Amino acid sequence: MAVVPETAPVERHDYPKTKKRTLNRRGVLWLGQTCNLRCYFCYFLNRIADTEHPEHAFMTLEKAKAICHTLRYTYGNTAIDIQGGEPTILPDILELILYCNEIGLYPTLITNGLVLAKKEKLQEFKDAGIRDFLVSLHGIGDVHDEVVCRKGAYVKIIQAIENMVELGVPFRFNCTMSSPVISLLPEIAQKAIDYGANAVNFIAFNPFEDQETGIRTHDNVAKYSDIKPMLSEAMDKLEDAGIECNVRYMPLCVVD
């Protein structure tokens, strides 16, 4: 499990970067709200828990392929974010990844990493032609486990990341900034540096429409004033390391 060197960060996969405001060609595919975790901040907890909810079940492979075909040939997309629920547990996910590559739609999976803790499973995704993973790292150690409501989830997500490093599969991080995580934001930034992530997305609470659901209280939804110092430190770390950092659902005046 000792993949990350103690003295130097892992070399990152270099992709072209620009500071120009250009529209990308990335589409999004929501497969269905079936998941193997119950993150307490999740916008879709009711759909994940209710097997009778019309959005709970995964769509068919045929429907997923049809959406990908439309994105590629009607809208001219060249990349796609595939998400669930948890897309790695879709039975036909490898076939969908193969299809995306066949039509020139580079596939990214947004994942909690549980399935990918098994190196042989990650190898299957690499062989199918996965472009990269957007890994949902929502804390360090027990805090991650608390947030995703699964003991041992942190050990598995770290193993998955180390597998990606070892097999040469590019990845980025998502981090939802719930209250228990705020003090750990600089550590999460350091993890990105040490493991060689291509980007980190820090995500604050977005209180609109169905996103008002989830188990949220004043104890787990952080105030902007509490987020500011730790987020600024984390962003500075990433900037110094040359790693892209994105912040969502935060007023610009909060961050120096």
mmCIF file of C-alpha atoms in Angstrom:
data_model
loop_
_atom_site.group_PDB
_atom_site.id
_atom_site.type_symbol
_atom_site.label_atom_id
_atom_site.label_comp_id
_atom_site.label_asym_id
_atom_site.label_seq_id
_atom_site.Cartn_x
_atom_site.Cartn_y
_atom_site.Cartn_z
ATOM 1 C CA MET A 1 0.000 0.000 0.000
ATOM 2 C CA ALA A 2 3.073 2.267 0.124
ATOM 3 C CA VAL A 3 2.665 3.904 -3.262
ATOM 4 C CA VAL A 4 3.172 7.548 -2.350
ATOM 5 C CA PRO A 5 6.818 8.544 -1.810
ATOM 6 C CA GLU A 6 7.683 10.243 1.462
ATOM 7 C CA THR A 7 9.935 12.903 -0.005
ATOM 8 C CA ALA A 8 8.416 13.926 -3.328
ATOM 9 C CA PRO A 9 4.943 14.203 -4.851
ATOM 10 C CA VAL A 10 3.813 11.770 -7.518
ATOM 11 C CA GLU A 11 4.212 13.130 -11.055
ATOM 12 C CA ARG A 12 0.856 14.306 -12.373
ATOM 13 C CA HIS A 13 -0.608 13.657 -15.797
ATOM 14 C CA ASP A 14 -0.230 16.893 -17.731
ATOM 15 C CA TYR A 15 -3.230 18.161 -19.681
ATOM 16 C CA PRO A 16 -3.402 21.413 -21.660
ATOM 17 C CA LYS A 17 -4.415 24.344 -19.445
ATOM 18 C CA THR A 18 -5.808 27.746 -20.291
ATOM 19 C CA LYS A 19 -6.981 30.848 -18.457
ATOM 20 C CA LYS A 20 -9.313 31.789 -21.322
ATOM 21 C CA ARG A 21 -13.041 31.594 -20.670
ATOM 22 C CA THR A 22 -13.984 29.032 -23.294
ATOM 23 C CA LEU A 23 -16.946 26.671 -23.348
ATOM 24 C CA ASN A 24 -15.873 23.070 -22.978
ATOM 25 C CA ARG A 25 -17.370 20.116 -24.822
ATOM 26 C CA ARG A 26 -18.121 18.015 -21.738
ATOM 27 C CA GLY A 27 -21.570 16.518 -21.224
ATOM 28 C CA VAL A 28 -23.085 14.887 -18.136
ATOM 29 C CA LEU A 29 -24.918 11.569 -17.810
ATOM 30 C CA TRP A 30 -26.922 10.705 -14.674
ATOM 31 C CA LEU A 31 -27.354 6.928 -14.676
ATOM 32 C CA GLY A 32 -29.774 6.724 -11.725
ATOM 33 C CA GLN A 33 -29.769 7.184 -7.968
ATOM 34 C CA THR A 34 -28.467 3.784 -6.880
ATOM 35 C CA CYS A 35 -25.482 4.006 -4.529
ATOM 36 C CA ASN A 36 -23.427 1.953 -2.071
ATOM 37 C CA LEU A 37 -22.972 4.904 0.347
ATOM 38 C CA ARG A 38 -25.304 7.258 2.221
ATOM 39 C CA CYS A 39 -23.355 10.540 2.463
ATOM 40 C CA TYR A 40 -25.324 12.718 4.862
ATOM 41 C CA PHE A 41 -25.096 15.827 2.684
ATOM 42 C CA CYS A 42 -26.290 14.042 -0.471
ATOM 43 C CA TYR A 43 -28.955 15.910 -2.426
ATOM 44 C CA PHE A 44 -30.554 12.622 -3.452
ATOM 45 C CA LEU A 45 -30.757 10.611 -0.230
ATOM 46 C CA ASN A 46 -34.497 10.106 -0.580
ATOM 47 C CA ARG A 47 -34.088 8.697 -4.091
ATOM 48 C CA ILE A 48 -31.203 6.458 -3.047
ATOM 49 C CA ALA A 49 -33.066 5.073 -0.033
ATOM 50 C CA ASP A 50 -36.416 4.588 -1.792
ATOM 51 C CA THR A 51 -36.125 1.687 -4.240
ATOM 52 C CA GLU A 52 -39.563 2.600 -5.618
ATOM 53 C CA HIS A 53 -38.570 6.161 -6.496
ATOM 54 C CA PRO A 54 -38.712 6.638 -10.295
ATOM 55 C CA GLU A 55 -35.130 7.959 -10.340
ATOM 56 C CA HIS A 56 -33.654 5.253 -8.079
ATOM 57 C CA ALA A 57 -32.956 2.463 -10.553
ATOM 58 C CA PHE A 58 -30.153 2.658 -13.090
ATOM 59 C CA MET A 59 -31.264 3.294 -16.656
ATOM 60 C CA THR A 60 -30.735 0.582 -19.239
ATOM 61 C CA LEU A 61 -27.501 0.349 -21.186
ATOM 62 C CA GLU A 62 -29.443 1.078 -24.365
ATOM 63 C CA LYS A 63 -30.795 4.349 -22.956
ATOM 64 C CA ALA A 64 -27.358 5.370 -21.670
ATOM 65 C CA LYS A 65 -25.827 4.697 -25.082
ATOM 66 C CA ALA A 66 -28.584 6.686 -26.783
ATOM 67 C CA ILE A 67 -27.895 9.695 -24.557
ATOM 68 C CA CYS A 68 -24.167 9.433 -25.258
ATOM 69 C CA HIS A 69 -24.890 9.225 -28.996
ATOM 70 C CA THR A 70 -26.995 12.392 -28.792
ATOM 71 C CA LEU A 71 -24.321 14.232 -26.828
ATOM 72 C CA ARG A 72 -21.668 13.283 -29.365
ATOM 73 C CA TYR A 73 -23.477 13.683 -32.678
ATOM 74 C CA THR A 74 -26.161 16.284 -31.937
ATOM 75 C CA TYR A 75 -24.318 18.571 -29.529
ATOM 76 C CA GLY A 76 -20.732 17.835 -30.528
ATOM 77 C CA ASN A 77 -19.532 16.859 -27.058
ATOM 78 C CA THR A 78 -16.128 15.189 -26.851
ATOM 79 C CA ALA A 79 -16.067 14.238 -23.148
ATOM 80 C CA ILE A 80 -18.603 13.107 -20.566
ATOM 81 C CA ASP A 81 -18.970 12.955 -16.781
ATOM 82 C CA ILE A 82 -20.794 9.738 -15.870
ATOM 83 C CA GLN A 83 -22.383 9.726 -12.433
ATOM 84 C CA GLY A 84 -25.016 7.898 -10.414
ATOM 85 C CA GLY A 85 -25.564 7.309 -7.604
ATOM 86 C CA GLU A 86 -22.353 5.325 -7.882
ATOM 87 C CA PRO A 87 -21.544 4.480 -11.531
ATOM 88 C CA THR A 88 -18.957 1.780 -10.772
ATOM 89 C CA ILE A 89 -21.753 -0.533 -9.570
ATOM 90 C CA LEU A 90 -23.733 -0.285 -12.819
ATOM 91 C CA PRO A 91 -23.553 -3.865 -14.190
ATOM 92 C CA ASP A 92 -22.873 -2.673 -17.766
ATOM 93 C CA ILE A 93 -20.535 0.202 -16.936
ATOM 94 C CA LEU A 94 -17.511 -1.251 -18.735
ATOM 95 C CA GLU A 95 -19.514 -1.709 -21.925
ATOM 96 C CA LEU A 96 -20.705 1.891 -21.653
ATOM 97 C CA ILE A 97 -17.119 3.116 -21.270
ATOM 98 C CA LEU A 98 -16.095 1.114 -24.336
ATOM 99 C CA TYR A 99 -18.953 2.651 -26.313
ATOM 100 C CA CYS A 100 -18.015 6.187 -25.266
ATOM 101 C CA ASN A 101 -14.510 5.615 -26.578
ATOM 102 C CA GLU A 102 -15.820 4.166 -29.828
ATOM 103 C CA ILE A 103 -17.739 7.369 -30.596
ATOM 104 C CA GLY A 104 -15.043 9.785 -29.403
ATOM 105 C CA LEU A 105 -16.620 10.744 -26.077
ATOM 106 C CA TYR A 106 -13.875 10.631 -23.427
ATOM 107 C CA PRO A 107 -15.437 9.134 -20.254
ATOM 108 C CA THR A 108 -14.917 10.320 -16.669
ATOM 109 C CA LEU A 109 -16.538 8.525 -13.728
ATOM 110 C CA ILE A 110 -17.481 10.379 -10.534
ATOM 111 C CA THR A 111 -16.885 7.771 -7.835
ATOM 112 C CA ASN A 112 -16.632 7.109 -4.107
ATOM 113 C CA GLY A 113 -13.830 4.618 -4.789
ATOM 114 C CA LEU A 114 -15.213 1.615 -2.877
ATOM 115 C CA VAL A 115 -15.241 -0.716 -5.882
ATOM 116 C CA LEU A 116 -11.877 0.562 -7.120
ATOM 117 C CA ALA A 117 -10.109 -0.450 -3.908
ATOM 118 C CA LYS A 118 -9.676 -3.772 -5.716
ATOM 119 C CA LYS A 119 -6.821 -3.285 -8.149
ATOM 120 C CA GLU A 120 -8.161 -5.873 -10.569
ATOM 121 C CA LYS A 121 -11.428 -3.909 -10.858
ATOM 122 C CA LEU A 122 -9.544 -0.702 -11.592
ATOM 123 C CA GLN A 123 -7.539 -2.549 -14.240
ATOM 124 C CA GLU A 124 -10.819 -3.489 -15.939
ATOM 125 C CA PHE A 125 -11.805 0.179 -16.116
ATOM 126 C CA LYS A 126 -8.405 1.113 -17.492
ATOM 127 C CA ASP A 127 -8.610 -1.618 -20.121
ATOM 128 C CA ALA A 128 -12.080 -0.387 -21.123
ATOM 129 C CA GLY A 129 -10.627 3.077 -21.778
ATOM 130 C CA ILE A 130 -11.574 5.246 -18.805
ATOM 131 C CA ARG A 131 -10.259 8.788 -19.285
ATOM 132 C CA ASP A 132 -10.032 9.643 -15.588
ATOM 133 C CA PHE A 133 -11.862 9.462 -12.262
ATOM 134 C CA LEU A 134 -13.320 12.270 -10.181
ATOM 135 C CA VAL A 135 -12.855 10.849 -6.683
ATOM 136 C CA SER A 136 -15.126 11.980 -3.836
ATOM 137 C CA LEU A 137 -12.740 12.532 -0.915
ATOM 138 C CA HIS A 138 -14.846 14.180 1.800
ATOM 139 C CA GLY A 139 -12.441 14.114 4.735
ATOM 140 C CA ILE A 140 -9.418 12.424 6.279
ATOM 141 C CA GLY A 141 -9.616 9.226 8.336
ATOM 142 C CA ASP A 142 -12.633 8.895 10.620
ATOM 143 C CA VAL A 143 -14.081 12.197 9.391
ATOM 144 C CA HIS A 144 -14.508 10.801 5.875
ATOM 145 C CA ASP A 145 -16.170 7.705 7.347
ATOM 146 C CA GLU A 146 -18.500 9.888 9.427
ATOM 147 C CA VAL A 147 -19.522 12.008 6.450
ATOM 148 C CA VAL A 148 -20.222 9.081 4.106
ATOM 149 C CA CYS A 149 -21.792 6.996 6.911
ATOM 150 C CA ARG A 150 -19.588 3.942 6.316
ATOM 151 C CA LYS A 151 -16.847 2.694 8.631
ATOM 152 C CA GLY A 152 -13.728 1.804 6.663
ATOM 153 C CA ALA A 153 -14.671 3.893 3.612
ATOM 154 C CA TYR A 154 -11.568 6.078 3.990
ATOM 155 C CA VAL A 155 -9.230 3.089 3.902
ATOM 156 C CA LYS A 156 -10.891 1.937 0.691
ATOM 157 C CA ILE A 157 -10.860 5.302 -1.051
ATOM 158 C CA ILE A 158 -7.166 5.754 -0.257
ATOM 159 C CA GLN A 159 -6.472 2.261 -1.579
ATOM 160 C CA ALA A 160 -8.378 3.158 -4.745
ATOM 161 C CA ILE A 161 -6.311 6.339 -5.180
ATOM 162 C CA GLU A 162 -3.092 4.414 -4.644
ATOM 163 C CA ASN A 163 -4.252 1.887 -7.233
ATOM 164 C CA MET A 164 -4.799 4.746 -9.684
ATOM 165 C CA VAL A 165 -1.290 6.009 -9.022
ATOM 166 C CA GLU A 166 0.194 2.545 -9.498
ATOM 167 C CA LEU A 167 -1.744 1.784 -12.691
ATOM 168 C CA GLY A 168 -1.272 5.259 -14.157
ATOM 169 C CA VAL A 169 -4.950 6.246 -14.277
ATOM 170 C CA PRO A 170 -5.494 10.034 -13.997
ATOM 171 C CA PHE A 171 -7.788 11.378 -11.284
ATOM 172 C CA ARG A 172 -9.149 14.520 -9.656
ATOM 173 C CA PHE A 173 -10.737 15.147 -6.253
ATOM 174 C CA ASN A 174 -14.179 16.351 -5.200
ATOM 175 C CA CYS A 175 -14.517 17.534 -1.597
ATOM 176 C CA THR A 176 -17.816 18.665 -0.086
ATOM 177 C CA MET A 177 -17.104 21.250 2.607
ATOM 178 C CA SER A 178 -19.363 20.088 5.441
ATOM 179 C CA SER A 179 -18.507 21.314 8.941
ATOM 180 C CA PRO A 180 -16.409 18.325 10.128
ATOM 181 C CA VAL A 181 -14.199 18.645 7.038
ATOM 182 C CA ILE A 182 -13.341 22.349 7.194
ATOM 183 C CA SER A 183 -10.262 22.060 9.421
ATOM 184 C CA LEU A 184 -8.963 19.299 7.125
ATOM 185 C CA LEU A 185 -9.081 21.212 3.832
ATOM 186 C CA PRO A 186 -5.305 21.919 3.812
ATOM 187 C CA GLU A 187 -4.663 18.205 4.469
ATOM 188 C CA ILE A 188 -6.909 17.251 1.569
ATOM 189 C CA ALA A 189 -4.984 19.682 -0.633
ATOM 190 C CA GLN A 190 -1.767 18.024 0.516
ATOM 191 C CA LYS A 191 -3.195 14.600 -0.382
ATOM 192 C CA ALA A 192 -3.837 15.916 -3.882
ATOM 193 C CA ILE A 193 -0.235 17.092 -4.101
ATOM 194 C CA ASP A 194 1.242 13.895 -2.674
ATOM 195 C CA TYR A 195 -0.788 11.567 -4.879
ATOM 196 C CA GLY A 196 -0.620 13.678 -8.042
ATOM 197 C CA ALA A 197 -4.262 14.686 -8.565
ATOM 198 C CA ASN A 198 -4.877 16.857 -11.617
ATOM 199 C CA ALA A 199 -7.454 19.086 -9.905
ATOM 200 C CA VAL A 200 -9.419 19.584 -6.700
ATOM 201 C CA ASN A 201 -13.018 20.809 -6.514
ATOM 202 C CA PHE A 202 -14.130 22.247 -3.165
ATOM 203 C CA ILE A 203 -17.929 22.312 -2.986
ATOM 204 C CA ALA A 204 -20.042 24.311 -0.532
ATOM 205 C CA PHE A 205 -23.734 23.850 0.289
ATOM 206 C CA ASN A 206 -26.016 24.801 -2.625
ATOM 207 C CA PRO A 207 -29.503 25.480 -1.159
ATOM 208 C CA PHE A 208 -31.726 25.360 -4.235
ATOM 209 C CA GLU A 209 -34.717 23.200 -5.220
ATOM 210 C CA ASP A 210 -34.150 19.496 -4.496
ATOM 211 C CA GLN A 211 -30.717 20.357 -3.133
ATOM 212 C CA GLU A 212 -32.401 21.554 0.054
ATOM 213 C CA THR A 213 -32.859 17.907 1.032
ATOM 214 C CA GLY A 214 -30.379 15.710 2.912
ATOM 215 C CA ILE A 215 -29.576 15.462 6.599
ATOM 216 C CA ARG A 216 -28.413 19.047 7.078
ATOM 217 C CA THR A 217 -28.290 21.011 10.312
ATOM 218 C CA HIS A 218 -26.382 23.993 11.678
ATOM 219 C CA ASP A 219 -23.894 21.425 12.994
ATOM 220 C CA ASN A 220 -22.887 20.087 9.584
ATOM 221 C CA VAL A 221 -23.434 23.024 7.197
ATOM 222 C CA ALA A 222 -20.402 25.278 7.642
ATOM 223 C CA LYS A 223 -20.580 29.068 7.680
ATOM 224 C CA TYR A 224 -18.672 30.913 4.960
ATOM 225 C CA SER A 225 -16.697 32.719 7.661
ATOM 226 C CA ASP A 226 -15.527 29.368 9.057
ATOM 227 C CA ILE A 227 -14.641 28.024 5.628
ATOM 228 C CA LYS A 228 -12.616 31.051 4.514
ATOM 229 C CA PRO A 229 -9.282 30.627 6.379
ATOM 230 C CA MET A 230 -8.923 26.883 5.804
ATOM 231 C CA LEU A 231 -10.049 27.091 2.185
ATOM 232 C CA SER A 232 -7.625 29.938 1.482
ATOM 233 C CA GLU A 233 -4.759 27.891 2.921
ATOM 234 C CA ALA A 234 -5.756 24.854 0.859
ATOM 235 C CA MET A 235 -6.038 26.916 -2.325
ATOM 236 C CA ASP A 236 -2.616 28.470 -1.736
ATOM 237 C CA LYS A 237 -1.092 25.009 -1.363
ATOM 238 C CA LEU A 238 -2.614 23.842 -4.626
ATOM 239 C CA GLU A 239 -1.620 27.000 -6.472
ATOM 240 C CA ASP A 240 1.986 26.639 -5.312
ATOM 241 C CA ALA A 241 1.957 23.026 -6.545
ATOM 242 C CA GLY A 242 0.458 23.965 -9.922
ATOM 243 C CA ILE A 243 -2.746 21.994 -9.334
ATOM 244 C CA GLU A 244 -6.043 23.330 -10.625
ATOM 245 C CA CYS A 245 -8.495 24.306 -7.880
ATOM 246 C CA ASN A 246 -12.200 25.006 -8.369
ATOM 247 C CA VAL A 247 -14.589 26.351 -5.725
ATOM 248 C CA ARG A 248 -18.345 26.104 -6.169
ATOM 249 C CA TYR A 249 -21.263 27.835 -4.439
ATOM 250 C CA MET A 250 -19.162 30.391 -2.559
ATOM 251 C CA PRO A 251 -19.375 34.194 -2.919
ATOM 252 C CA LEU A 252 -16.184 35.589 -4.428
ATOM 253 C CA CYS A 253 -15.754 38.064 -1.568
ATOM 254 C CA VAL A 254 -15.154 35.200 0.880
ATOM 255 C CA VAL A 255 -11.834 34.061 -0.591
ATOM 256 C CA ASP A 256 -8.777 36.333 -0.571
#
